[in-house]
Coordinates of C-alpha atoms in Angstrom, one line a residue:
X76 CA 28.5 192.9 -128.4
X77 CA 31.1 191.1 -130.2
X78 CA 31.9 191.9 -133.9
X79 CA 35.1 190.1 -134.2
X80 CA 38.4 188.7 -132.7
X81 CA 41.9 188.4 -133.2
X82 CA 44.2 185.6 -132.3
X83 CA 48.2 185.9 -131.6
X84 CA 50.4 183.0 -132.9
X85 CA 48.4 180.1 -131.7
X86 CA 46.0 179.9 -134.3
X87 CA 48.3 179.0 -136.8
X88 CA 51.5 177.6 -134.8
X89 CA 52.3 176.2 -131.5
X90 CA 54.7 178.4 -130.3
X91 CA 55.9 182.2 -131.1
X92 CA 58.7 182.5 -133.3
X93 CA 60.8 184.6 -130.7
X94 CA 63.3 182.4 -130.2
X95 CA 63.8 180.9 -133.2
X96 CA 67.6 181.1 -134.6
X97 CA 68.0 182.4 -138.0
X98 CA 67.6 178.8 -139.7
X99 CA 64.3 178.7 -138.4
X100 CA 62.8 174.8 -137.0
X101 CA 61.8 172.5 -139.2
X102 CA 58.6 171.7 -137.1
X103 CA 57.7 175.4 -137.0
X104 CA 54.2 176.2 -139.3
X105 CA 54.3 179.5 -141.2
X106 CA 50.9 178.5 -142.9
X107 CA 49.2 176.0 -141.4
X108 CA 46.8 176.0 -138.4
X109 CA 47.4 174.9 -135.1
X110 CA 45.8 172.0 -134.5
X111 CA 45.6 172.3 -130.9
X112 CA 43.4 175.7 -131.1
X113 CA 41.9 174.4 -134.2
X114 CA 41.3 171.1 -134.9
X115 CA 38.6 172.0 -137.3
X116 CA 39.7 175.5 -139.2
X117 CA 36.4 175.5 -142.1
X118 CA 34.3 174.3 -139.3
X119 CA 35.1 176.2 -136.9
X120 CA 35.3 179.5 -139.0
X121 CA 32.3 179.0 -140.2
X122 CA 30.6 178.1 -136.6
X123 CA 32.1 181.7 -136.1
X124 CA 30.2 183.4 -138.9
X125 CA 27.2 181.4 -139.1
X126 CA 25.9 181.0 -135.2
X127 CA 27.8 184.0 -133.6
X128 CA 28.5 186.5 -136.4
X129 CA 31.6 187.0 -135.5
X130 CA 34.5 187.8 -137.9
X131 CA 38.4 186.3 -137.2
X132 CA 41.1 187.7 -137.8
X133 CA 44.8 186.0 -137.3
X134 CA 48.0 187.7 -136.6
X135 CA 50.6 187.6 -139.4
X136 CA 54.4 188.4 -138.8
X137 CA 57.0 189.2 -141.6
X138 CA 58.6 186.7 -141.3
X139 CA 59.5 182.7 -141.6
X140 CA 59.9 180.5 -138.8
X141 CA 60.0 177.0 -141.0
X142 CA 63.8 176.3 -142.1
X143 CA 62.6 174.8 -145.5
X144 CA 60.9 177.7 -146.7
X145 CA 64.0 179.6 -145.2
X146 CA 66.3 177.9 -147.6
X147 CA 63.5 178.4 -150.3
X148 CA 63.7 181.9 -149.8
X149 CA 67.2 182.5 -148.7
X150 CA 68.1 180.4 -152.5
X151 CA 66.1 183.2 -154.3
X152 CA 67.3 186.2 -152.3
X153 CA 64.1 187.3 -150.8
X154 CA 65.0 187.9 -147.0
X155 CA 66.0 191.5 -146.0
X156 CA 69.6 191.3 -144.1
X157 CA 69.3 191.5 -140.5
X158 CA 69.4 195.1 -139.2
X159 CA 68.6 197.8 -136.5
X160 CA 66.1 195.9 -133.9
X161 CA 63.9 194.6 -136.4
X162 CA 62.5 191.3 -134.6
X163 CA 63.0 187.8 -136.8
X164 CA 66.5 188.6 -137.2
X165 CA 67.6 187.2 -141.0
X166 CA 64.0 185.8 -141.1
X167 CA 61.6 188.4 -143.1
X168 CA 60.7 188.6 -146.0
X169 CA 61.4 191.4 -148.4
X170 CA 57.6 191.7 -149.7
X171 CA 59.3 195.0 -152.1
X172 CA 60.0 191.8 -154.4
X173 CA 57.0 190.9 -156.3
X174 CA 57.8 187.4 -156.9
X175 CA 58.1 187.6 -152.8
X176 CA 53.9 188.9 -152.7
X177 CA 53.1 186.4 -155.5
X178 CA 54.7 183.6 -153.0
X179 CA 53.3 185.2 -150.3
X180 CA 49.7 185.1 -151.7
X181 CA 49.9 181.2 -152.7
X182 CA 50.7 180.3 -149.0
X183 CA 47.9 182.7 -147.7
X184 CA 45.1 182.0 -150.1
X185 CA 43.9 179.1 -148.4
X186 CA 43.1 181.1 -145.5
X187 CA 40.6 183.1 -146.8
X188 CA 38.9 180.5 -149.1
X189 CA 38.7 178.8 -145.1
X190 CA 37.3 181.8 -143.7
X191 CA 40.0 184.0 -142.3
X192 CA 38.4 187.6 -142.3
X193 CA 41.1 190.0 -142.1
X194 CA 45.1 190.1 -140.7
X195 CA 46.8 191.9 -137.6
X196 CA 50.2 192.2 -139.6
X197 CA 52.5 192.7 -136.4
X198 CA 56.3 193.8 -136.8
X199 CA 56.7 194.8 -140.3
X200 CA 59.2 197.4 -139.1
X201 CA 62.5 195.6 -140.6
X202 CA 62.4 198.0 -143.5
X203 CA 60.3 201.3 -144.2
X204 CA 58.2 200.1 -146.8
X205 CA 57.5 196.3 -145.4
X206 CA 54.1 197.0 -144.1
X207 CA 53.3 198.8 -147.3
X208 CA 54.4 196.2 -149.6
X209 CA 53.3 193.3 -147.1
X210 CA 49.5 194.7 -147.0
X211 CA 49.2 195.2 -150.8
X212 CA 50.3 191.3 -151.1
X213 CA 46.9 190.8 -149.1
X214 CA 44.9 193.4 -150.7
X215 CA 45.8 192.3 -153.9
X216 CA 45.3 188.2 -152.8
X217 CA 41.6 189.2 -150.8
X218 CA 40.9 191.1 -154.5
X219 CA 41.3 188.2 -156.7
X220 CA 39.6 185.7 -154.4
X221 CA 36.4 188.6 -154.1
X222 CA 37.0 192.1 -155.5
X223 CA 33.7 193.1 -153.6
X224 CA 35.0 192.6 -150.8
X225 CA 36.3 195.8 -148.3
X226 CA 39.8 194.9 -147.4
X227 CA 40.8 195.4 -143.6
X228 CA 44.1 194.9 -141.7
X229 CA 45.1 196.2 -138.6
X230 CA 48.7 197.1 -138.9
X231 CA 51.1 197.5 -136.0
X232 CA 54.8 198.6 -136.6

């Protein structure tokens, strides 16, 4: 049996950020959906719930790929400087901010009023505390759409 699934990058963009330089594309999507692997988000979520009972979950990275919301977030000081081997180079966020986890909630939200289950949050080894601060942005954003709901996130570092 099949409870849930998880889907790397191509759910919400059409290519992996690996090789992005450190002003990002402007075609890249940090929070959209790819429209190649789904061309009907809502519908297709809730196909996935509804007729399989199956949960989604999407991977998350740290990080911006899109060079707009890099300057947006480079303007207000919110990336952590590039060090170590931390993949996404001068691109992640510093989610220790909370104006960063209020941001990062209002870009998100839409995924879980569209049926998004729960996150893989991949990478969030660019400082110590990323992950921590990362996942209680999501907490705290799955809490104020349904604070019934059990929050899960499978967290790799």
């Amino acid at each position: 049996p099949i409870d849930a699934w998880i889907s790397d990058f191509e759910w919400y963009t059409r290519k992996p950020d690996y090789d992005l330089p450190d002003q990002g594309w402007s075609n890249f999507t940090d929070f959209g959906y790819n429209p190649v692997t789904f061309p009907d988000p809502i519908g297709q979520l809730q196909r996935y719930h509804d007729h399989f009972g199956v949960k989604f979950g999407g991977i998350r990275k740290p990080r911006l790929g899109n060079s707009q919301l890099l300057d947006f977030a480079r303007d207000r000081d919110w990336l952590i400087p590039a060090g170590g081997q931390a993949d996404g180079g001068n691109r992640n966020l510093n989610y220790s901010i909370p104006a960063v986890r209020t941001w990062y909630q209002s870009q998100m939200r839409h995924y879980l009023q569209d049926g998004v289950d729960f996150w893989w949050n991949d990478e969030g080894e660019s400082t110590y505390f990323t992950t921590y601060y990362w996942t209680v942005a999501e907490a705290d954003l799955l809490h104020s759409e349904n604070a019934d709901k059990r929050f899960f996130a499978i967290n790799r570092d």
